[in-house]
GROMACS .gro file of C-alpha atoms in nm:
model
  423
    1MET     CA    1   1.955  -1.247  -2.713
    2ASN     CA    2   1.603  -1.256  -2.574
    3LEU     CA    3   1.449  -0.974  -2.369
    4SER     CA    4   1.548  -1.128  -2.034
    5GLN     CA    5   1.914  -1.141  -2.138
    6ARG     CA    6   1.912  -0.792  -2.289
    7ASP     CA    7   1.751  -0.659  -1.971
    8LYS     CA    8   2.058  -0.753  -1.765
    9LYS     CA    9   2.286  -0.522  -1.964
   10HIS     CA   10   2.147  -0.194  -1.834
   11ASN     CA   11   1.847  -0.228  -1.603
   12TRP     CA   12   1.874  -0.205  -1.224
   13HIS     CA   13   1.569  -0.367  -1.061
   14PRO     CA   14   1.415  -0.285  -0.720
   15TYR     CA   15   1.497  -0.494  -0.413
   16THR     CA   16   1.738  -0.706  -0.616
   17GLN     CA   17   2.090  -0.837  -0.553
   18HIS     CA   18   2.187  -0.870  -0.916
   19LYS     CA   19   2.494  -1.083  -0.849
   20THR     CA   20   2.277  -1.373  -0.737
   21ALA     CA   21   1.953  -1.298  -0.923
   22PRO     CA   22   1.843  -1.523  -1.211
   23ASP     CA   23   1.719  -1.394  -1.545
   24PHE     CA   24   1.379  -1.236  -1.498
   25PRO     CA   25   1.077  -1.343  -1.704
   26ALA     CA   26   1.007  -1.077  -1.968
   27ILE     CA   27   0.635  -1.002  -1.966
   28VAL     CA   28   0.499  -0.904  -2.307
   29ARG     CA   29   0.123  -0.906  -2.255
   30GLY     CA   30  -0.143  -0.898  -1.986
   31LYS     CA   31  -0.517  -0.941  -1.972
   32ASP     CA   32  -0.738  -0.948  -1.662
   33ALA     CA   33  -0.558  -1.161  -1.399
   34LEU     CA   34  -0.313  -1.315  -1.646
   35LEU     CA   35   0.032  -1.224  -1.778
   36TRP     CA   36   0.236  -1.390  -2.056
   37ASP     CA   37   0.613  -1.386  -2.097
   38GLU     CA   38   0.815  -1.375  -2.419
   39ASN     CA   39   0.817  -1.756  -2.434
   40GLY     CA   40   0.440  -1.777  -2.416
   41LYS     CA   41   0.427  -1.898  -2.056
   42GLU     CA   42   0.113  -1.792  -1.868
   43TYR     CA   43   0.114  -1.655  -1.511
   44ILE     CA   44  -0.169  -1.579  -1.271
   45ASP     CA   45  -0.095  -1.239  -1.117
   46ALA     CA   46  -0.205  -1.329  -0.764
   47ILE     CA   47  -0.072  -1.008  -0.605
   48ALA     CA   48  -0.208  -0.764  -0.866
   49SER     CA   49   0.147  -0.659  -0.959
   50TRP     CA   50   0.237  -0.520  -0.617
   51TRP     CA   51  -0.125  -0.441  -0.531
   52VAL     CA   52  -0.189  -0.189  -0.809
   53ASN     CA   53  -0.412  -0.371  -1.064
   54PRO     CA   54  -0.741  -0.448  -0.889
   55PHE     CA   55  -0.937  -0.435  -1.216
   56GLY     CA   56  -0.696  -0.651  -1.411
   57HIS     CA   57  -0.444  -0.587  -1.685
   58SER     CA   58  -0.531  -0.406  -2.010
   59ASN     CA   59  -0.861  -0.286  -1.871
   60THR     CA   60  -1.044  -0.132  -2.165
   61ILE     CA   61  -1.250   0.115  -1.958
   62ILE     CA   62  -0.942   0.272  -1.801
   63ALA     CA   63  -0.755   0.256  -2.133
   64GLU     CA   64  -1.036   0.442  -2.310
   65ALA     CA   65  -1.043   0.711  -2.039
   66ILE     CA   66  -0.666   0.755  -2.075
   67TYR     CA   67  -0.690   0.770  -2.455
   68GLN     CA   68  -0.963   1.033  -2.449
   69GLN     CA   69  -0.764   1.244  -2.203
   70LEU     CA   70  -0.440   1.209  -2.400
   71THR     CA   71  -0.611   1.341  -2.712
   72THR     CA   72  -0.756   1.637  -2.519
   73LEU     CA   73  -0.492   1.745  -2.265
   74GLU     CA   74  -0.208   1.511  -2.166
   75HIS     CA   75  -0.049   1.741  -1.905
   76VAL     CA   76  -0.043   2.095  -1.776
   77LEU     CA   77   0.147   2.230  -1.478
   78PHE     CA   78  -0.061   2.241  -1.158
   79GLY     CA   79   0.135   2.531  -1.015
   80GLY     CA   80  -0.079   2.832  -1.103
   81PHE     CA   81  -0.329   2.633  -1.315
   82THR     CA   82  -0.604   2.379  -1.274
   83HIS     CA   83  -0.798   2.152  -1.510
   84LYS     CA   84  -1.124   1.959  -1.535
   85PRO     CA   85  -0.996   1.607  -1.450
   86ALA     CA   86  -0.843   1.731  -1.121
   87VAL     CA   87  -1.165   1.913  -1.029
   88LEU     CA   88  -1.378   1.609  -1.112
   89LEU     CA   89  -1.146   1.375  -0.922
   90SER     CA   90  -1.149   1.597  -0.613
   91GLU     CA   91  -1.529   1.603  -0.618
   92LYS     CA   92  -1.548   1.224  -0.663
   93LEU     CA   93  -1.302   1.159  -0.380
   94MET     CA   94  -1.504   1.382  -0.147
   95GLU     CA   95  -1.794   1.142  -0.204
   96ILE     CA   96  -1.599   0.833  -0.090
   97LEU     CA   97  -1.342   0.961   0.163
   98PRO     CA   98  -1.423   0.995   0.535
   99PRO     CA   99  -1.617   1.323   0.570
  100ASN     CA  100  -1.344   1.499   0.768
  101GLN     CA  101  -1.111   1.485   0.464
  102GLN     CA  102  -1.149   1.812   0.272
  103LYS     CA  103  -0.821   1.892   0.093
  104LEU     CA  104  -0.610   1.692  -0.155
  105PHE     CA  105  -0.242   1.724  -0.248
  106TYR     CA  106  -0.132   1.530  -0.556
  107SER     CA  107   0.204   1.358  -0.608
  108ASP     CA  108   0.357   1.057  -0.783
  109ASN     CA  109   0.367   0.743  -0.564
  110GLY     CA  110   0.310   0.603  -0.218
  111SER     CA  111   0.643   0.719  -0.079
  112THR     CA  112   0.585   1.079  -0.184
  113ALA     CA  113   0.230   1.071  -0.048
  114VAL     CA  114   0.376   0.975   0.291
  115GLU     CA  115   0.658   1.226   0.256
  116ILE     CA  116   0.406   1.506   0.209
  117ALA     CA  117   0.199   1.398   0.510
  118ILE     CA  118   0.506   1.398   0.734
  119LYS     CA  119   0.623   1.738   0.604
  120VAL     CA  120   0.277   1.883   0.659
  121ALA     CA  121   0.261   1.753   1.017
  122LEU     CA  122   0.598   1.907   1.097
  123GLN     CA  123   0.539   2.238   0.920
  124TYR     CA  124   0.191   2.282   1.067
  125ASN     CA  125   0.346   2.292   1.411
  126TYR     CA  126   0.634   2.513   1.288
  127ASN     CA  127   0.382   2.759   1.142
  128LYS     CA  128   0.209   2.772   1.481
  129GLY     CA  129   0.537   2.830   1.666
  130ILE     CA  130   0.518   2.486   1.829
  131LYS     CA  131   0.828   2.267   1.849
  132LYS     CA  132   0.723   1.914   1.760
  133THR     CA  133   0.991   1.743   1.553
  134LYS     CA  134   0.936   1.370   1.604
  135ILE     CA  135   0.705   1.107   1.456
  136ILE     CA  136   0.551   0.791   1.606
  137ALA     CA  137   0.519   0.474   1.397
  138PHE     CA  138   0.462   0.103   1.444
  139GLU     CA  139   0.739  -0.153   1.464
  140ASP     CA  140   0.787  -0.342   1.136
  141ALA     CA  141   0.604  -0.071   0.943
  142PHE     CA  142   0.679   0.005   0.582
  143HIS     CA  143   0.587   0.345   0.439
  144GLY     CA  144   0.818   0.382   0.141
  145ASP     CA  145   1.173   0.446   0.029
  146THR     CA  146   1.215   0.825   0.024
  147PHE     CA  147   1.384   0.968   0.333
  148GLY     CA  148   1.082   1.070   0.540
  149ALA     CA  149   0.888   0.756   0.447
  150MET     CA  150   1.197   0.544   0.509
  151ALA     CA  151   1.245   0.700   0.853
  152ALA     CA  152   0.889   0.603   0.946
  153SER     CA  153   0.949   0.245   0.833
  154GLY     CA  154   1.065  -0.015   1.079
  155ILE     CA  155   1.204  -0.299   0.865
  156THR     CA  156   1.571  -0.251   0.942
  157PHE     CA  157   1.749  -0.395   0.640
  158PHE     CA  158   1.561  -0.145   0.421
  159THR     CA  159   1.694   0.145   0.627
  160GLU     CA  160   2.004   0.046   0.823
  161ALA     CA  161   2.248   0.200   0.569
  162PHE     CA  162   2.092   0.540   0.642
  163GLU     CA  163   2.092   0.534   1.024
  164GLY     CA  164   2.185   0.878   1.151
  165SER     CA  165   2.057   1.051   0.837
  166LEU     CA  166   1.687   1.014   0.911
  167LEU     CA  167   1.412   1.204   1.087
  168GLU     CA  168   1.367   1.093   1.449
  169VAL     CA  169   1.092   0.833   1.469
  170VAL     CA  170   0.997   0.636   1.780
  171ARG     CA  171   0.825   0.301   1.723
  172ILE     CA  172   0.560   0.133   1.932
  173PRO     CA  173   0.445  -0.231   1.930
  174VAL     CA  174   0.187  -0.333   1.672
  175PRO     CA  175  -0.143  -0.391   1.860
  176THR     CA  176  -0.195  -0.745   1.737
  177PHE     CA  177  -0.414  -0.974   1.946
  178GLY     CA  178  -0.266  -0.992   2.295
  179ASN     CA  179  -0.039  -0.689   2.246
  180GLU     CA  180  -0.305  -0.420   2.254
  181GLU     CA  181  -0.225  -0.287   2.601
  182LYS     CA  182   0.149  -0.271   2.532
  183SER     CA  183   0.083  -0.063   2.224
  184ILE     CA  184  -0.165   0.167   2.398
  185GLN     CA  185   0.065   0.224   2.696
  186ALA     CA  186   0.365   0.295   2.474
  187LEU     CA  187   0.169   0.553   2.276
  188GLU     CA  188   0.034   0.720   2.589
  189ASN     CA  189   0.385   0.754   2.730
  190LEU     CA  190   0.513   0.918   2.412
  191VAL     CA  191   0.235   1.167   2.343
  192LYS     CA  192   0.256   1.305   2.696
  193THR     CA  193   0.603   1.445   2.615
  194ASN     CA  194   0.458   1.693   2.360
  195GLN     CA  195   0.747   1.622   2.123
  196PHE     CA  196   0.555   1.437   1.851
  197ALA     CA  197   0.387   1.592   1.549
  198ALA     CA  198   0.218   1.280   1.413
  199PHE     CA  199   0.147   0.910   1.445
  200ILE     CA  200   0.161   0.723   1.113
  201PHE     CA  201   0.021   0.373   1.059
  202GLU     CA  202  -0.094   0.124   0.800
  203PRO     CA  203  -0.458   0.087   0.904
  204LEU     CA  204  -0.554  -0.268   1.007
  205VAL     CA  205  -0.295  -0.442   0.784
  206GLN     CA  206   0.083  -0.404   0.769
  207GLY     CA  207   0.149  -0.508   0.412
  208ALA     CA  208   0.526  -0.544   0.371
  209ALA     CA  209   0.554  -0.698   0.719
  210GLY     CA  210   0.359  -0.998   0.590
  211MET     CA  211  -0.003  -0.882   0.607
  212VAL     CA  212   0.007  -0.846   0.987
  213MET     CA  213  -0.345  -0.757   1.105
  214TYR     CA  214  -0.496  -0.583   1.405
  215SER     CA  215  -0.842  -0.459   1.500
  216ALA     CA  216  -1.022  -0.137   1.416
  217GLU     CA  217  -1.125  -0.104   1.781
  218VAL     CA  218  -0.768  -0.076   1.909
  219LEU     CA  219  -0.675   0.165   1.629
  220ASP     CA  220  -0.972   0.383   1.728
  221HIS     CA  221  -0.832   0.384   2.082
  222LEU     CA  222  -0.487   0.489   1.960
  223ILE     CA  223  -0.631   0.766   1.741
  224ALA     CA  224  -0.837   0.894   2.035
  225ILE     CA  225  -0.522   0.918   2.246
  226CYS     CA  226  -0.351   1.118   1.972
  227LYS     CA  227  -0.646   1.355   1.937
  228GLN     CA  228  -0.647   1.416   2.310
  229HIS     CA  229  -0.281   1.524   2.293
  230HIS     CA  230  -0.299   1.714   1.960
  231VAL     CA  231  -0.089   1.464   1.766
  232PHE     CA  232  -0.194   1.427   1.403
  233THR     CA  233  -0.282   1.079   1.274
  234ILE     CA  234  -0.173   0.965   0.927
  235ALA     CA  235  -0.338   0.660   0.769
  236ASP     CA  236  -0.110   0.512   0.503
  237GLU     CA  237  -0.376   0.359   0.276
  238VAL     CA  238  -0.137   0.306  -0.015
  239MET     CA  239  -0.187  -0.071   0.003
  240THR     CA  240  -0.523  -0.095   0.182
  241GLY     CA  241  -0.714   0.166  -0.020
  242PHE     CA  242  -0.975   0.110  -0.290
  243GLY     CA  243  -1.143  -0.210  -0.174
  244LYS     CA  244  -0.859  -0.436  -0.056
  245THR     CA  245  -0.997  -0.476   0.298
  246GLY     CA  246  -1.359  -0.519   0.187
  247LYS     CA  247  -1.443  -0.150   0.233
  248THR     CA  248  -1.335   0.138   0.009
  249PHE     CA  249  -1.070   0.234   0.266
  250ALA     CA  250  -0.949   0.050   0.575
  251SER     CA  251  -1.023   0.375   0.760
  252ASP     CA  252  -1.393   0.314   0.687
  253TYR     CA  253  -1.384   0.050   0.963
  254LEU     CA  254  -1.293   0.322   1.215
  255SER     CA  255  -1.523   0.527   1.436
  256ILE     CA  256  -1.263   0.806   1.451
  257PRO     CA  257  -1.122   0.900   1.110
  258PRO     CA  258  -0.754   0.992   1.070
  259ASP     CA  259  -0.639   1.350   1.009
  260MET     CA  260  -0.451   1.260   0.690
  261MET     CA  261  -0.464   0.974   0.440
  262CYS     CA  262  -0.207   0.859   0.184
  263LEU     CA  263  -0.340   0.707  -0.140
  264SER     CA  264  -0.162   0.554  -0.439
  265LYS     CA  265  -0.117   0.208  -0.603
  266ALA     CA  266  -0.474   0.112  -0.703
  267LEU     CA  267  -0.571   0.480  -0.737
  268THR     CA  268  -0.527   0.466  -1.116
  269GLY     CA  269  -0.592   0.094  -1.158
  270GLY     CA  270  -0.224   0.019  -1.210
  271THR     CA  271  -0.190   0.235  -1.520
  272ILE     CA  272  -0.020   0.568  -1.440
  273PRO     CA  273   0.195   0.658  -1.137
  274MET     CA  274  -0.007   0.888  -0.914
  275ALA     CA  275  -0.065   0.956  -0.545
  276ILE     CA  276  -0.280   1.179  -0.327
  277THR     CA  277  -0.242   1.292   0.033
  278THR     CA  278  -0.569   1.404   0.192
  279PHE     CA  279  -0.616   1.646   0.481
  280THR     CA  280  -0.873   1.794   0.715
  281GLN     CA  281  -0.972   2.157   0.675
  282GLU     CA  282  -0.800   2.234   1.008
  283ILE     CA  283  -0.465   2.118   0.870
  284PHE     CA  284  -0.505   2.317   0.549
  285ASP     CA  285  -0.594   2.626   0.755
  286GLY     CA  286  -0.260   2.597   0.933
  287PHE     CA  287  -0.096   2.696   0.600
  288TYR     CA  288  -0.360   2.954   0.495
  289ASP     CA  289  -0.200   3.285   0.587
  290ASP     CA  290  -0.098   3.629   0.460
  291ASP     CA  291   0.259   3.517   0.520
  292THR     CA  292   0.376   3.348   0.198
  293ASN     CA  293   0.643   3.158   0.390
  294LYS     CA  294   0.371   2.959   0.567
  295ALA     CA  295   0.261   2.797   0.240
  296LEU     CA  296   0.349   2.434   0.169
  297PHE     CA  297   0.645   2.467  -0.066
  298HIS     CA  298   0.631   2.120  -0.210
  299GLY     CA  299   0.557   2.007  -0.563
  300HIS     CA  300   0.617   1.748  -0.833
  301THR     CA  301   0.645   1.803  -1.207
  302PHE     CA  302   0.351   1.572  -1.274
  303THR     CA  303   0.135   1.688  -0.982
  304ALA     CA  304  -0.233   1.625  -1.068
  305ASN     CA  305  -0.140   1.499  -1.414
  306PRO     CA  306  -0.467   1.516  -1.614
  307THR     CA  307  -0.417   1.171  -1.767
  308GLY     CA  308  -0.361   1.019  -1.424
  309CYS     CA  309  -0.671   1.196  -1.293
  310ALA     CA  310  -0.875   1.052  -1.581
  311ALA     CA  311  -0.744   0.703  -1.503
  312ALA     CA  312  -0.831   0.749  -1.134
  313LEU     CA  313  -1.186   0.858  -1.219
  314ALA     CA  314  -1.234   0.549  -1.434
  315SER     CA  315  -1.088   0.328  -1.160
  316ILE     CA  316  -1.324   0.465  -0.897
  317GLN     CA  317  -1.615   0.410  -1.136
  318LEU     CA  318  -1.507   0.047  -1.174
  319LEU     CA  319  -1.467   0.004  -0.798
  320GLN     CA  320  -1.820   0.126  -0.733
  321ASN     CA  321  -1.998  -0.096  -0.984
  322ASP     CA  322  -2.197  -0.396  -0.864
  323ALA     CA  323  -1.982  -0.651  -1.047
  324THR     CA  324  -1.665  -0.536  -0.869
  325GLN     CA  325  -1.830  -0.537  -0.527
  326SER     CA  326  -1.967  -0.884  -0.595
  327ASN     CA  327  -1.619  -1.004  -0.694
  328ILE     CA  328  -1.468  -0.862  -0.374
  329GLU     CA  329  -1.727  -1.053  -0.169
  330ARG     CA  330  -1.666  -1.370  -0.373
  331ILE     CA  331  -1.288  -1.357  -0.323
  332HIS     CA  332  -1.332  -1.289   0.048
  333GLN     CA  333  -1.557  -1.594   0.087
  334SER     CA  334  -1.317  -1.811  -0.114
  335HIS     CA  335  -1.034  -1.698   0.115
  336LEU     CA  336  -1.241  -1.791   0.421
  337ASP     CA  337  -1.314  -2.133   0.273
  338PHE     CA  338  -0.947  -2.191   0.198
  339GLN     CA  339  -0.856  -2.074   0.547
  340THR     CA  340  -1.092  -2.333   0.696
  341LYS     CA  341  -0.934  -2.601   0.480
  342ILE     CA  342  -0.567  -2.514   0.538
  343GLN     CA  343  -0.543  -2.365   0.888
  344ASN     CA  344  -0.492  -2.703   1.059
  345HIS     CA  345  -0.227  -2.820   0.815
  346PRO     CA  346   0.077  -2.945   1.014
  347LYS     CA  347   0.306  -2.696   0.841
  348VAL     CA  348   0.080  -2.393   0.890
  349LYS     CA  349   0.133  -2.174   1.196
  350THR     CA  350  -0.134  -1.907   1.143
  351THR     CA  351  -0.373  -1.779   0.879
  352ARG     CA  352  -0.556  -1.448   0.847
  353VAL     CA  353  -0.810  -1.293   0.612
  354LEU     CA  354  -0.942  -0.942   0.559
  355GLY     CA  355  -1.130  -0.850   0.243
  356VAL     CA  356  -0.937  -0.987  -0.055
  357ILE     CA  357  -0.621  -1.029   0.153
  358PHE     CA  358  -0.518  -1.380   0.262
  359ALA     CA  359  -0.199  -1.460   0.454
  360LEU     CA  360  -0.052  -1.790   0.573
  361GLU     CA  361   0.249  -1.826   0.802
  362ILE     CA  362   0.456  -2.142   0.758
  363LYS     CA  363   0.600  -2.312   1.068
  364THR     CA  364   0.978  -2.287   1.079
  365GLU     CA  365   1.238  -2.391   1.335
  366THR     CA  366   1.428  -2.062   1.308
  367GLN     CA  367   1.343  -1.701   1.228
  368GLU     CA  368   1.326  -1.664   0.851
  369SER     CA  369   1.488  -1.361   0.691
  370TYR     CA  370   1.287  -1.140   0.458
  371TYR     CA  371   1.467  -1.258   0.144
  372GLY     CA  372   1.601  -1.583   0.290
  373ASN     CA  373   1.633  -1.930   0.145
  374LEU     CA  374   1.278  -2.040   0.227
  375ARG     CA  375   1.131  -1.729   0.070
  376ASN     CA  376   1.339  -1.772  -0.245
  377LYS     CA  377   1.254  -2.142  -0.268
  378LEU     CA  378   0.882  -2.063  -0.241
  379TYR     CA  379   0.900  -1.773  -0.486
  380ASN     CA  380   1.079  -1.983  -0.748
  381PHE     CA  381   0.831  -2.268  -0.700
  382PHE     CA  382   0.537  -2.038  -0.759
  383ILE     CA  383   0.695  -1.884  -1.070
  384GLU     CA  384   0.774  -2.230  -1.210
  385ASN     CA  385   0.407  -2.319  -1.161
  386GLY     CA  386   0.281  -2.005  -1.331
  387ILE     CA  387   0.175  -1.816  -1.016
  388ILE     CA  388   0.305  -1.472  -0.921
  389LEU     CA  389   0.330  -1.463  -0.541
  390ARG     CA  390   0.602  -1.284  -0.342
  391PRO     CA  391   0.637  -1.447   0.003
  392VAL     CA  392   0.764  -1.235   0.291
  393GLY     CA  393   1.007  -1.461   0.476
  394ASN     CA  394   0.788  -1.756   0.581
  395ILE     CA  395   0.461  -1.575   0.506
  396VAL     CA  396   0.274  -1.644   0.184
  397TYR     CA  397   0.002  -1.395   0.098
  398ILE     CA  398  -0.256  -1.354  -0.178
  399LEU     CA  399  -0.389  -1.015  -0.283
  400PRO     CA  400  -0.542  -1.077  -0.625
  401PRO     CA  401  -0.707  -0.849  -0.878
  402TYR     CA  402  -1.081  -0.841  -0.821
  403ILE     CA  403  -1.134  -0.978  -1.171
  404ILE     CA  404  -0.958  -1.309  -1.096
  405THR     CA  405  -1.183  -1.605  -1.183
  406GLU     CA  406  -1.278  -1.872  -0.934
  407ASN     CA  407  -1.084  -2.134  -1.131
  408GLN     CA  408  -0.773  -1.917  -1.127
  409LEU     CA  409  -0.811  -1.855  -0.755
  410GLN     CA  410  -0.849  -2.226  -0.686
  411LYS     CA  411  -0.529  -2.290  -0.884
  412VAL     CA  412  -0.348  -2.040  -0.660
  413TYR     CA  413  -0.475  -2.221  -0.348
  414GLN     CA  414  -0.378  -2.562  -0.490
  415THR     CA  415  -0.029  -2.438  -0.573
  416ILE     CA  416   0.015  -2.309  -0.218
  417GLU     CA  417  -0.089  -2.653  -0.088
  418LYS     CA  418   0.173  -2.815  -0.311
  419ALA     CA  419   0.432  -2.567  -0.184
  420LEU     CA  420   0.359  -2.668   0.174
  421GLU     CA  421   0.443  -3.028   0.087
  422MET     CA  422   0.774  -2.910  -0.056
  423VAL     CA  423   0.901  -2.713   0.246
   0.00000   0.00000   0.00000
């Protein structure tokens, strides 16, 4: 049996109905924007393997940093100890985060980064003797699959089996063009009740919803409303962070920075699972007390793993170099050019671009389900043609590694054009 067949014996894959799923390609090697399966077939990784590999596969700079750290100190518990990579990473992040962010809490992935932010918002108020037990989120949000993150998410089929077991979250409309006032009014009505500890959002782009975009100006307005009513704001930058939107963080487009930020995915360049939740000094001070019970009793075995910290430091170094920034600008311009070419296609409903993110919505007669027939048809077509894209219903998006070549990017565009002729 080959690897794909052996895989089916024991492995349970994410977001997969195994009864109807085909054999999965077994990837054996990757370099830059390319992957190869066990049969030698080549794929362009046009979504950076779920948005985590902005500097490409088998990046030698990150690999060398990991190797050096592994041969010095692979791991030490962060409860009661510290180490040089965590100190260096904290200092580096202070240079690139919004200036109000002063404290970092390390964890393992995007879901746990969100989980920590929600717990902190709730416990901060508890420590102060204030009863605020609810959270505000956007409709169609996705913040992860652990219970707090899942509660804040609004895509129902991800969460409907757990209704009644989740934290109370009230959702407001996404402030897309034309819906700004509805969103603002809904938020104003909620915060006036003094029941909400935090408002969590994916800044400027809702990733899992199909790269739904809205303006920095309206988000500034929403954050200002929250500040006026002492509701913490949580920017889930798990997808948008580290250059995806054209700036280091999507929050860099804002005039009013959030109170907390959740970072993961591209943090370590797609090498080692790691996440960070960042906080203002004010929030940290809400736990700084002679009373031990007011501490944040949360931790993960691999919190601030030294090897992960070393990978993150190398990734940030790569992000800040001129070649990477030039590539981000190049991809953005190529997306704009493709948008101009394709936006009037008879089968295209809308297109949108921000940074290296491109999204195209296909016209359909009925509402397409997230993993419906059209999505599966498109996904299989792309795989057959050596392109890794994961459409969301009738929305096709590109979020490539920054190292993708222009020829590879043009092949992705051309394959999308062929797919439009097929639907």
